[in-house]
Amino acid sequence: MEKYLKVDKISDVSDDKWALLSNEIKKGSLIIYPTDTVYGLGAIVTNEQSINNVYLAKSRSFSSPLIALLSSVNKVEEVAYVSDKNKELLQKLAKAFWPGALTVILKRKEHIPSIMVSGGDTIGVRIPNLDLAIKIIDLAGGILATTSANISGETTPKSYDELSEAIKSKVDILIDSGECKLGEASTIIDLTYDIPKILRKGAISIEEIKKIIGRVG
């Protein structure tokens, strides 16, 4: 298929082209695509070589894990363990902030490639609040290993025009949908601690999270 695809709305793309895009992602192609927060660089979660290629494309340290963007909350337990304690917390957070700019850290399942999580035992999961992103993730089977679409050290791209030529040259598929509606990275909360811990401040404030689940670290 063509490397570059401009999509203003999902209905602009034919079923045949969506099917072709799905095949490309599933065979391991790298894709740059829009999310609600920033542009993402993604690869199918089941292909370790493709995940390795994400790191190489970004010149990213292998000590920095990728996250899993999901098409629905039903996909969480395909990639992560949700303990009884965390189930209630996750349900509250999901109801309040998903789809949206909150990444939740949970214990990863063993089939998730170690390279994706930098050899660790946790994984970050998020459902983006953008129909186009959900469609693309769904084409990959509902889970897409993702990081921001920039060479490490570059500014995180909030629009297609902010993507560098360097990063665009490293991928197989480019999806242009203009500007991201938030333009700010997601907030990251780790539920594997006794008290949920904020690892990164982002588009959702700590105060908003406290209103939903109480105390955080």
Short mmCIF file of N, CA and C in Angstrom, two decimals, residues 19-202:
data_model
loop_
_atom_site.label_atom_id
_atom_site.label_comp_id
_atom_site.label_asym_id
_atom_site.label_seq_id
_atom_site.Cartn_x
_atom_site.Cartn_y
_atom_site.Cartn_z
N ALA A 19 -8.42 -2.94 5.05
CA ALA A 19 -7.98 -4.34 5.08
C ALA A 19 -6.50 -4.44 4.74
N LEU A 20 -6.05 -3.65 3.78
CA LEU A 20 -4.64 -3.65 3.40
C LEU A 20 -3.78 -3.11 4.54
N LEU A 21 -4.27 -2.07 5.19
CA LEU A 21 -3.55 -1.51 6.32
C LEU A 21 -3.44 -2.52 7.46
N SER A 22 -4.52 -3.24 7.72
CA SER A 22 -4.50 -4.28 8.75
C SER A 22 -3.45 -5.33 8.44
N ASN A 23 -3.41 -5.78 7.19
CA ASN A 23 -2.42 -6.79 6.79
C ASN A 23 -1.00 -6.29 6.99
N GLU A 24 -0.77 -5.01 6.64
CA GLU A 24 0.57 -4.43 6.78
C GLU A 24 1.01 -4.40 8.24
N ILE A 25 0.11 -3.95 9.11
CA ILE A 25 0.45 -3.89 10.54
C ILE A 25 0.71 -5.29 11.09
N LYS A 26 -0.16 -6.23 10.73
CA LYS A 26 -0.05 -7.58 11.26
C LYS A 26 1.20 -8.32 10.77
N LYS A 27 1.72 -7.91 9.62
CA LYS A 27 2.95 -8.56 9.15
C LYS A 27 4.21 -7.90 9.73
N GLY A 28 4.01 -6.83 10.52
CA GLY A 28 5.14 -6.24 11.24
C GLY A 28 5.55 -4.86 10.82
N SER A 29 4.81 -4.23 9.92
CA SER A 29 5.17 -2.88 9.47
C SER A 29 5.05 -1.88 10.62
N LEU A 30 5.93 -0.87 10.61
CA LEU A 30 5.86 0.22 11.59
C LEU A 30 4.91 1.29 11.07
N ILE A 31 4.14 1.88 11.98
CA ILE A 31 3.16 2.89 11.59
C ILE A 31 3.27 4.11 12.49
N ILE A 32 3.19 5.29 11.90
CA ILE A 32 3.01 6.53 12.64
C ILE A 32 1.55 6.93 12.47
N TYR A 33 0.88 7.16 13.59
CA TYR A 33 -0.55 7.44 13.55
C TYR A 33 -0.93 8.43 14.65
N PRO A 34 -2.04 9.15 14.47
CA PRO A 34 -2.45 10.13 15.48
C PRO A 34 -3.16 9.47 16.65
N THR A 35 -2.98 10.05 17.83
CA THR A 35 -3.81 9.71 18.98
C THR A 35 -4.42 11.00 19.49
N ASP A 36 -5.15 10.92 20.58
CA ASP A 36 -5.72 12.12 21.16
C ASP A 36 -4.66 13.03 21.79
N THR A 37 -3.54 12.44 22.22
CA THR A 37 -2.51 13.19 22.93
C THR A 37 -1.43 13.70 21.97
N VAL A 38 -0.66 12.79 21.40
CA VAL A 38 0.41 13.14 20.44
C VAL A 38 0.43 12.07 19.36
N TYR A 39 1.24 12.27 18.32
CA TYR A 39 1.40 11.24 17.30
C TYR A 39 2.21 10.08 17.87
N GLY A 40 1.78 8.86 17.53
CA GLY A 40 2.43 7.67 18.04
C GLY A 40 3.15 6.88 16.96
N LEU A 41 4.15 6.15 17.38
CA LEU A 41 4.88 5.21 16.53
C LEU A 41 4.54 3.82 17.06
N GLY A 42 3.94 2.99 16.22
CA GLY A 42 3.44 1.73 16.71
C GLY A 42 3.88 0.51 15.93
N ALA A 43 3.77 -0.64 16.59
CA ALA A 43 4.04 -1.95 15.97
C ALA A 43 3.17 -2.98 16.66
N ILE A 44 2.86 -4.04 15.95
CA ILE A 44 2.03 -5.09 16.52
C ILE A 44 2.75 -5.74 17.70
N VAL A 45 2.01 -6.01 18.75
CA VAL A 45 2.60 -6.45 20.01
C VAL A 45 3.18 -7.86 19.94
N THR A 46 2.75 -8.65 18.98
CA THR A 46 3.19 -10.04 18.89
C THR A 46 4.47 -10.25 18.08
N ASN A 47 5.02 -9.16 17.53
CA ASN A 47 6.20 -9.29 16.67
C ASN A 47 7.41 -8.62 17.33
N GLU A 48 8.29 -9.44 17.92
CA GLU A 48 9.43 -8.89 18.66
C GLU A 48 10.37 -8.10 17.76
N GLN A 49 10.55 -8.55 16.52
CA GLN A 49 11.45 -7.82 15.62
C GLN A 49 10.90 -6.43 15.31
N SER A 50 9.59 -6.34 15.13
CA SER A 50 8.98 -5.04 14.88
C SER A 50 9.12 -4.12 16.08
N ILE A 51 8.96 -4.66 17.27
CA ILE A 51 9.15 -3.85 18.48
C ILE A 51 10.60 -3.40 18.58
N ASN A 52 11.51 -4.28 18.27
CA ASN A 52 12.94 -3.91 18.22
C ASN A 52 13.16 -2.77 17.22
N ASN A 53 12.46 -2.85 16.09
CA ASN A 53 12.60 -1.81 15.06
C ASN A 53 12.06 -0.45 15.52
N VAL A 54 11.07 -0.46 16.41
CA VAL A 54 10.57 0.79 16.98
C VAL A 54 11.70 1.48 17.75
N TYR A 55 12.39 0.71 18.58
CA TYR A 55 13.51 1.27 19.35
C TYR A 55 14.60 1.81 18.41
N LEU A 56 14.89 1.04 17.37
CA LEU A 56 15.94 1.46 16.44
C LEU A 56 15.52 2.72 15.68
N ALA A 57 14.24 2.78 15.27
CA ALA A 57 13.76 3.95 14.53
C ALA A 57 13.86 5.22 15.36
N LYS A 58 13.60 5.11 16.65
CA LYS A 58 13.62 6.27 17.54
C LYS A 58 15.02 6.57 18.09
N SER A 59 15.97 5.65 17.90
CA SER A 59 17.25 5.72 18.61
C SER A 59 16.97 5.78 20.12
N ARG A 60 16.04 4.94 20.54
CA ARG A 60 15.55 4.95 21.92
C ARG A 60 16.31 3.91 22.75
N SER A 61 16.58 4.27 23.99
CA SER A 61 17.22 3.33 24.90
C SER A 61 16.30 2.13 25.15
N PHE A 62 16.88 0.93 25.15
CA PHE A 62 16.07 -0.26 25.41
C PHE A 62 15.64 -0.36 26.88
N SER A 63 16.10 0.60 27.69
CA SER A 63 15.68 0.64 29.09
C SER A 63 14.40 1.44 29.28
N SER A 64 13.86 2.01 28.19
CA SER A 64 12.62 2.79 28.25
C SER A 64 11.49 2.01 27.62
N PRO A 65 10.55 1.50 28.41
CA PRO A 65 9.50 0.63 27.87
C PRO A 65 8.51 1.36 26.96
N LEU A 66 7.88 0.58 26.08
CA LEU A 66 6.76 1.07 25.29
C LEU A 66 5.47 0.82 26.08
N ILE A 67 4.37 1.42 25.65
CA ILE A 67 3.08 1.11 26.27
C ILE A 67 2.19 0.40 25.26
N ALA A 68 1.12 -0.18 25.76
CA ALA A 68 0.14 -0.85 24.90
C ALA A 68 -1.09 0.04 24.79
N LEU A 69 -1.35 0.53 23.58
CA LEU A 69 -2.61 1.23 23.35
C LEU A 69 -3.66 0.19 22.96
N LEU A 70 -4.83 0.30 23.55
CA LEU A 70 -5.88 -0.71 23.41
C LEU A 70 -7.11 -0.10 22.74
N SER A 71 -7.86 -0.97 22.08
CA SER A 71 -9.09 -0.50 21.43
C SER A 71 -10.29 -0.54 22.36
N SER A 72 -10.19 -1.30 23.46
CA SER A 72 -11.30 -1.35 24.42
C SER A 72 -10.78 -1.86 25.76
N VAL A 73 -11.56 -1.61 26.80
CA VAL A 73 -11.16 -2.04 28.14
C VAL A 73 -11.11 -3.57 28.23
N ASN A 74 -11.84 -4.25 27.36
CA ASN A 74 -11.83 -5.72 27.37
C ASN A 74 -10.46 -6.29 27.03
N LYS A 75 -9.59 -5.48 26.43
CA LYS A 75 -8.26 -5.95 26.03
C LYS A 75 -7.24 -5.90 27.17
N VAL A 76 -7.58 -5.22 28.27
CA VAL A 76 -6.61 -5.05 29.36
C VAL A 76 -6.08 -6.40 29.83
N GLU A 77 -7.00 -7.33 30.09
CA GLU A 77 -6.57 -8.60 30.67
C GLU A 77 -5.94 -9.55 29.65
N GLU A 78 -5.85 -9.12 28.40
CA GLU A 78 -5.06 -9.87 27.42
C GLU A 78 -3.57 -9.59 27.58
N VAL A 79 -3.25 -8.44 28.16
CA VAL A 79 -1.83 -8.07 28.28
C VAL A 79 -1.38 -7.94 29.73
N ALA A 80 -2.31 -7.83 30.68
CA ALA A 80 -1.93 -7.56 32.07
C ALA A 80 -2.79 -8.35 33.05
N TYR A 81 -2.21 -8.60 34.23
CA TYR A 81 -2.95 -9.19 35.33
C TYR A 81 -3.63 -8.07 36.11
N VAL A 82 -4.89 -8.29 36.44
CA VAL A 82 -5.62 -7.31 37.23
C VAL A 82 -6.05 -8.01 38.52
N SER A 83 -5.39 -7.68 39.62
CA SER A 83 -5.70 -8.29 40.91
C SER A 83 -7.05 -7.82 41.39
N ASP A 84 -7.60 -8.52 42.39
CA ASP A 84 -8.89 -8.11 42.95
C ASP A 84 -8.82 -6.68 43.47
N LYS A 85 -7.69 -6.34 44.11
CA LYS A 85 -7.51 -4.99 44.66
C LYS A 85 -7.51 -3.95 43.54
N ASN A 86 -6.80 -4.29 42.45
CA ASN A 86 -6.69 -3.33 41.35
C ASN A 86 -7.94 -3.27 40.48
N LYS A 87 -8.74 -4.32 40.51
CA LYS A 87 -9.91 -4.35 39.64
C LYS A 87 -10.85 -3.18 39.94
N GLU A 88 -11.07 -2.93 41.22
CA GLU A 88 -11.97 -1.83 41.60
C GLU A 88 -11.36 -0.49 41.21
N LEU A 89 -10.06 -0.32 41.48
CA LEU A 89 -9.38 0.93 41.11
C LEU A 89 -9.44 1.14 39.60
N LEU A 90 -9.14 0.09 38.85
CA LEU A 90 -9.13 0.20 37.39
C LEU A 90 -10.51 0.53 36.85
N GLN A 91 -11.54 -0.10 37.41
CA GLN A 91 -12.91 0.18 36.97
C GLN A 91 -13.26 1.65 37.18
N LYS A 92 -12.85 2.19 38.33
CA LYS A 92 -13.14 3.60 38.63
C LYS A 92 -12.38 4.52 37.67
N LEU A 93 -11.10 4.22 37.46
CA LEU A 93 -10.28 5.05 36.57
C LEU A 93 -10.78 4.96 35.13
N ALA A 94 -11.12 3.73 34.71
CA ALA A 94 -11.59 3.54 33.34
C ALA A 94 -12.90 4.29 33.09
N LYS A 95 -13.79 4.22 34.08
CA LYS A 95 -15.08 4.90 33.93
C LYS A 95 -14.89 6.42 33.84
N ALA A 96 -13.92 6.93 34.59
CA ALA A 96 -13.72 8.38 34.64
C ALA A 96 -12.88 8.90 33.48
N PHE A 97 -11.87 8.13 33.06
CA PHE A 97 -10.84 8.70 32.17
C PHE A 97 -10.59 7.95 30.86
N TRP A 98 -11.24 6.82 30.66
CA TRP A 98 -11.05 6.09 29.39
C TRP A 98 -12.33 6.13 28.57
N PRO A 99 -12.24 6.28 27.26
CA PRO A 99 -11.00 6.58 26.55
C PRO A 99 -10.48 7.95 26.94
N GLY A 100 -9.15 8.09 26.99
CA GLY A 100 -8.58 9.36 27.39
C GLY A 100 -7.12 9.27 27.75
N ALA A 101 -6.60 10.36 28.32
CA ALA A 101 -5.16 10.56 28.47
C ALA A 101 -4.61 10.05 29.80
N LEU A 102 -4.98 8.81 30.15
CA LEU A 102 -4.45 8.19 31.36
C LEU A 102 -3.85 6.84 31.01
N THR A 103 -2.56 6.68 31.33
CA THR A 103 -1.88 5.39 31.17
C THR A 103 -1.79 4.72 32.53
N VAL A 104 -2.20 3.46 32.60
CA VAL A 104 -2.23 2.71 33.85
C VAL A 104 -1.18 1.60 33.79
N ILE A 105 -0.35 1.52 34.82
CA ILE A 105 0.68 0.48 34.90
C ILE A 105 0.16 -0.69 35.71
N LEU A 106 0.27 -1.90 35.14
CA LEU A 106 -0.16 -3.14 35.78
C LEU A 106 0.91 -4.21 35.57
N LYS A 107 0.76 -5.34 36.25
CA LYS A 107 1.68 -6.46 36.04
C LYS A 107 1.44 -7.05 34.65
N ARG A 108 2.49 -7.27 33.90
CA ARG A 108 2.33 -7.78 32.54
C ARG A 108 2.16 -9.29 32.54
N LYS A 109 1.50 -9.77 31.50
CA LYS A 109 1.40 -11.22 31.28
C LYS A 109 2.66 -11.71 30.56
N GLU A 110 2.97 -12.97 30.78
CA GLU A 110 4.26 -13.51 30.34
C GLU A 110 4.45 -13.49 28.83
N HIS A 111 3.37 -13.54 28.06
CA HIS A 111 3.52 -13.60 26.61
C HIS A 111 3.89 -12.24 26.00
N ILE A 112 3.80 -11.17 26.78
CA ILE A 112 4.21 -9.86 26.27
C ILE A 112 5.73 -9.86 26.12
N PRO A 113 6.24 -9.53 24.92
CA PRO A 113 7.69 -9.59 24.71
C PRO A 113 8.46 -8.76 25.73
N SER A 114 9.49 -9.35 26.29
CA SER A 114 10.30 -8.68 27.30
C SER A 114 10.89 -7.37 26.78
N ILE A 115 11.25 -7.36 25.50
CA ILE A 115 11.85 -6.16 24.91
C ILE A 115 10.91 -4.97 24.97
N MET A 116 9.60 -5.22 24.90
CA MET A 116 8.63 -4.13 24.90
C MET A 116 8.59 -3.41 26.24
N VAL A 117 8.88 -4.14 27.33
CA VAL A 117 8.79 -3.57 28.68
C VAL A 117 10.16 -3.48 29.34
N SER A 118 11.21 -3.46 28.50
CA SER A 118 12.58 -3.29 28.99
C SER A 118 12.96 -4.34 30.03
N GLY A 119 12.44 -5.55 29.84
CA GLY A 119 12.77 -6.64 30.75
C GLY A 119 12.05 -6.59 32.07
N GLY A 120 11.16 -5.63 32.25
CA GLY A 120 10.43 -5.49 33.52
C GLY A 120 9.22 -6.40 33.59
N ASP A 121 8.51 -6.32 34.72
CA ASP A 121 7.34 -7.19 34.91
C ASP A 121 6.04 -6.41 34.90
N THR A 122 6.08 -5.15 34.41
CA THR A 122 4.87 -4.34 34.33
C THR A 122 4.67 -3.85 32.91
N ILE A 123 3.45 -3.39 32.64
CA ILE A 123 3.12 -2.84 31.32
C ILE A 123 2.15 -1.68 31.48
N GLY A 124 2.33 -0.65 30.68
CA GLY A 124 1.41 0.48 30.67
C GLY A 124 0.33 0.27 29.62
N VAL A 125 -0.91 0.57 29.97
CA VAL A 125 -2.04 0.41 29.05
C VAL A 125 -2.86 1.69 29.01
N ARG A 126 -3.41 1.98 27.83
CA ARG A 126 -4.24 3.17 27.67
C ARG A 126 -5.20 2.97 26.50
N ILE A 127 -6.37 3.60 26.57
CA ILE A 127 -7.32 3.64 25.46
C ILE A 127 -7.42 5.08 25.00
N PRO A 128 -6.93 5.40 23.80
CA PRO A 128 -6.96 6.79 23.35
C PRO A 128 -8.38 7.26 23.01
N ASN A 129 -8.60 8.55 23.20
CA ASN A 129 -9.92 9.12 22.93
C ASN A 129 -9.94 9.73 21.52
N LEU A 130 -9.81 8.84 20.55
CA LEU A 130 -9.84 9.27 19.14
C LEU A 130 -10.31 8.09 18.30
N ASP A 131 -11.40 8.27 17.58
CA ASP A 131 -11.98 7.16 16.81
C ASP A 131 -10.99 6.59 15.80
N LEU A 132 -10.22 7.46 15.15
CA LEU A 132 -9.26 7.00 14.15
C LEU A 132 -8.20 6.11 14.79
N ALA A 133 -7.70 6.51 15.95
CA ALA A 133 -6.70 5.70 16.65
C ALA A 133 -7.28 4.35 17.05
N ILE A 134 -8.51 4.36 17.56
CA ILE A 134 -9.17 3.11 17.95
C ILE A 134 -9.31 2.19 16.73
N LYS A 135 -9.68 2.74 15.59
CA LYS A 135 -9.82 1.96 14.37
C LYS A 135 -8.50 1.30 13.99
N ILE A 136 -7.42 2.07 14.04
CA ILE A 136 -6.10 1.54 13.66
C ILE A 136 -5.65 0.47 14.65
N ILE A 137 -5.85 0.70 15.93
CA ILE A 137 -5.48 -0.29 16.95
C ILE A 137 -6.30 -1.56 16.76
N ASP A 138 -7.57 -1.40 16.45
CA ASP A 138 -8.45 -2.55 16.21
C ASP A 138 -7.95 -3.37 15.02
N LEU A 139 -7.44 -2.69 14.00
CA LEU A 139 -6.90 -3.39 12.83
C LEU A 139 -5.69 -4.26 13.20
N ALA A 140 -5.02 -3.89 14.29
CA ALA A 140 -3.85 -4.65 14.75
C ALA A 140 -4.25 -5.76 15.72
N GLY A 141 -5.55 -5.95 15.90
CA GLY A 141 -6.01 -6.98 16.82
C GLY A 141 -6.43 -6.42 18.17
N GLY A 142 -6.47 -5.09 18.27
CA GLY A 142 -6.93 -4.46 19.50
C GLY A 142 -5.84 -4.01 20.44
N ILE A 143 -4.57 -4.29 20.09
CA ILE A 143 -3.44 -3.92 20.94
C ILE A 143 -2.31 -3.46 20.03
N LEU A 144 -1.74 -2.29 20.30
CA LEU A 144 -0.64 -1.79 19.48
C LEU A 144 0.45 -1.23 20.41
N ALA A 145 1.63 -1.84 20.36
CA ALA A 145 2.77 -1.33 21.13
C ALA A 145 3.15 0.04 20.57
N THR A 146 3.20 1.05 21.44
CA THR A 146 3.29 2.42 20.95
C THR A 146 4.20 3.28 21.83
N THR A 147 4.84 4.25 21.18
CA THR A 147 5.59 5.30 21.85
C THR A 147 5.40 6.57 21.03
N SER A 148 5.89 7.69 21.50
CA SER A 148 5.74 8.93 20.73
C SER A 148 6.56 8.87 19.45
N ALA A 149 6.04 9.50 18.40
CA ALA A 149 6.65 9.40 17.06
C ALA A 149 7.72 10.48 16.85
N ASN A 150 8.81 10.32 17.57
CA ASN A 150 9.93 11.25 17.43
C ASN A 150 11.24 10.51 17.69
N ILE A 151 12.31 10.99 17.09
CA ILE A 151 13.62 10.50 17.45
C ILE A 151 13.89 10.94 18.88
N SER A 152 14.48 10.08 19.71
CA SER A 152 14.73 10.44 21.11
C SER A 152 15.51 11.75 21.18
N GLY A 153 14.99 12.67 21.98
CA GLY A 153 15.60 13.99 22.10
C GLY A 153 14.86 15.05 21.32
N GLU A 154 14.10 14.63 20.29
CA GLU A 154 13.30 15.59 19.53
C GLU A 154 12.05 15.98 20.32
N THR A 155 11.43 17.08 19.92
CA THR A 155 10.15 17.49 20.49
C THR A 155 9.07 16.47 20.14
N THR A 156 8.21 16.17 21.11
CA THR A 156 7.11 15.24 20.86
C THR A 156 6.11 15.88 19.91
N PRO A 157 5.76 15.21 18.80
CA PRO A 157 4.89 15.82 17.79
C PRO A 157 3.42 15.86 18.18
N LYS A 158 2.87 17.08 18.17
CA LYS A 158 1.47 17.28 18.49
C LYS A 158 0.61 17.38 17.23
N SER A 159 1.26 17.35 16.07
CA SER A 159 0.55 17.40 14.80
C SER A 159 1.40 16.69 13.75
N TYR A 160 0.78 16.37 12.62
CA TYR A 160 1.52 15.71 11.55
C TYR A 160 2.66 16.59 11.07
N ASP A 161 2.44 17.89 10.99
CA ASP A 161 3.46 18.80 10.50
C ASP A 161 4.69 18.87 11.40
N GLU A 162 4.53 18.46 12.66
CA GLU A 162 5.66 18.49 13.60
C GLU A 162 6.51 17.22 13.53
N LEU A 163 6.07 16.23 12.77
CA LEU A 163 6.89 15.02 12.60
C LEU A 163 8.16 15.36 11.83
N SER A 164 9.29 14.86 12.30
CA SER A 164 10.55 15.13 11.60
C SER A 164 10.69 14.22 10.39
N GLU A 165 11.43 14.68 9.41
CA GLU A 165 11.70 13.84 8.25
C GLU A 165 12.47 12.59 8.66
N ALA A 166 13.29 12.73 9.69
CA ALA A 166 14.10 11.59 10.17
C ALA A 166 13.21 10.44 10.63
N ILE A 167 12.20 10.75 11.45
CA ILE A 167 11.34 9.67 11.95
C ILE A 167 10.42 9.15 10.85
N LYS A 168 9.95 10.04 9.98
CA LYS A 168 9.06 9.58 8.90
C LYS A 168 9.77 8.61 7.96
N SER A 169 11.06 8.81 7.80
CA SER A 169 11.82 7.94 6.88
C SER A 169 12.03 6.54 7.44
N LYS A 170 11.76 6.36 8.75
CA LYS A 170 12.05 5.08 9.39
C LYS A 170 10.86 4.13 9.45
N VAL A 171 9.69 4.58 8.98
CA VAL A 171 8.50 3.74 9.13
C VAL A 171 7.91 3.35 7.78
N ASP A 172 6.99 2.41 7.83
CA ASP A 172 6.37 1.87 6.62
C ASP A 172 5.07 2.57 6.25
N ILE A 173 4.35 3.09 7.27
CA ILE A 173 3.04 3.68 7.05
C ILE A 173 2.94 5.00 7.82
N LEU A 174 2.44 6.03 7.14
CA LEU A 174 2.24 7.34 7.76
C LEU A 174 0.77 7.73 7.64
N ILE A 175 0.14 8.02 8.76
CA ILE A 175 -1.25 8.47 8.76
C ILE A 175 -1.28 9.94 9.17
N ASP A 176 -1.76 10.79 8.28
CA ASP A 176 -1.87 12.22 8.55
C ASP A 176 -3.31 12.57 8.88
N SER A 177 -3.53 13.03 10.11
CA SER A 177 -4.86 13.50 10.49
C SER A 177 -4.76 14.87 11.16
N GLY A 178 -3.78 15.66 10.70
CA GLY A 178 -3.66 17.02 11.20
C GLY A 178 -3.15 17.10 12.62
N GLU A 179 -3.81 17.92 13.44
CA GLU A 179 -3.38 18.16 14.82
C GLU A 179 -4.07 17.20 15.79
N CYS A 180 -3.34 16.85 16.86
CA CYS A 180 -3.93 16.07 17.94
C CYS A 180 -4.76 17.00 18.82
N LYS A 181 -5.90 16.51 19.28
CA LYS A 181 -6.82 17.43 19.97
C LYS A 181 -6.33 17.85 21.34
N LEU A 182 -5.50 17.04 21.99
CA LEU A 182 -4.97 17.44 23.29
C LEU A 182 -3.57 18.04 23.16
N GLY A 183 -2.69 17.36 22.44
CA GLY A 183 -1.34 17.86 22.27
C GLY A 183 -0.50 17.81 23.52
N GLU A 184 -0.87 16.95 24.45
CA GLU A 184 -0.13 16.80 25.70
C GLU A 184 -0.08 15.33 26.06
N ALA A 185 1.04 14.88 26.59
CA ALA A 185 1.22 13.47 26.91
C ALA A 185 0.25 13.03 28.00
N SER A 186 0.02 11.72 28.07
CA SER A 186 -0.88 11.17 29.08
C SER A 186 -0.24 11.21 30.47
N THR A 187 -1.09 11.25 31.47
CA THR A 187 -0.66 11.05 32.85
C THR A 187 -0.46 9.55 33.07
N ILE A 188 0.58 9.20 33.81
CA ILE A 188 0.86 7.78 34.07
C ILE A 188 0.68 7.49 35.56
N ILE A 189 -0.15 6.48 35.86
CA ILE A 189 -0.35 6.04 37.24
C ILE A 189 -0.02 4.56 37.37
N ASP A 190 0.74 4.20 38.39
CA ASP A 190 1.18 2.82 38.61
C ASP A 190 0.35 2.20 39.72
N LEU A 191 -0.43 1.18 39.37
CA LEU A 191 -1.29 0.51 40.34
C LEU A 191 -0.60 -0.66 41.02
N THR A 192 0.67 -0.91 40.74
CA THR A 192 1.37 -2.05 41.35
C THR A 192 1.93 -1.70 42.73
N TYR A 193 1.87 -0.44 43.12
CA TYR A 193 2.29 -0.03 44.47
C TYR A 193 1.12 -0.18 45.45
N ASP A 194 1.44 -0.26 46.74
CA ASP A 194 0.38 -0.34 47.75
C ASP A 194 -0.54 0.87 47.67
N ILE A 195 0.08 2.04 47.47
CA ILE A 195 -0.68 3.26 47.21
C ILE A 195 -0.40 3.65 45.77
N PRO A 196 -1.42 3.77 44.90
CA PRO A 196 -1.18 4.11 43.49
C PRO A 196 -0.25 5.32 43.37
N LYS A 197 0.71 5.21 42.46
CA LYS A 197 1.77 6.21 42.35
C LYS A 197 1.73 6.90 40.99
N ILE A 198 1.76 8.23 40.98
CA ILE A 198 1.84 8.99 39.74
C ILE A 198 3.29 9.00 39.26
N LEU A 199 3.52 8.44 38.08
CA LEU A 199 4.87 8.39 37.53
C LEU A 199 5.15 9.54 36.58
N ARG A 200 4.10 10.09 35.99
CA ARG A 200 4.27 11.24 35.10
C ARG A 200 3.02 12.10 35.14
N LYS A 201 3.21 13.39 35.32
CA LYS A 201 2.09 14.32 35.24
C LYS A 201 1.83 14.63 33.78
N GLY A 202 0.56 14.63 33.39
CA GLY A 202 0.21 14.88 32.00
C GLY A 202 -1.12 15.58 31.88
#
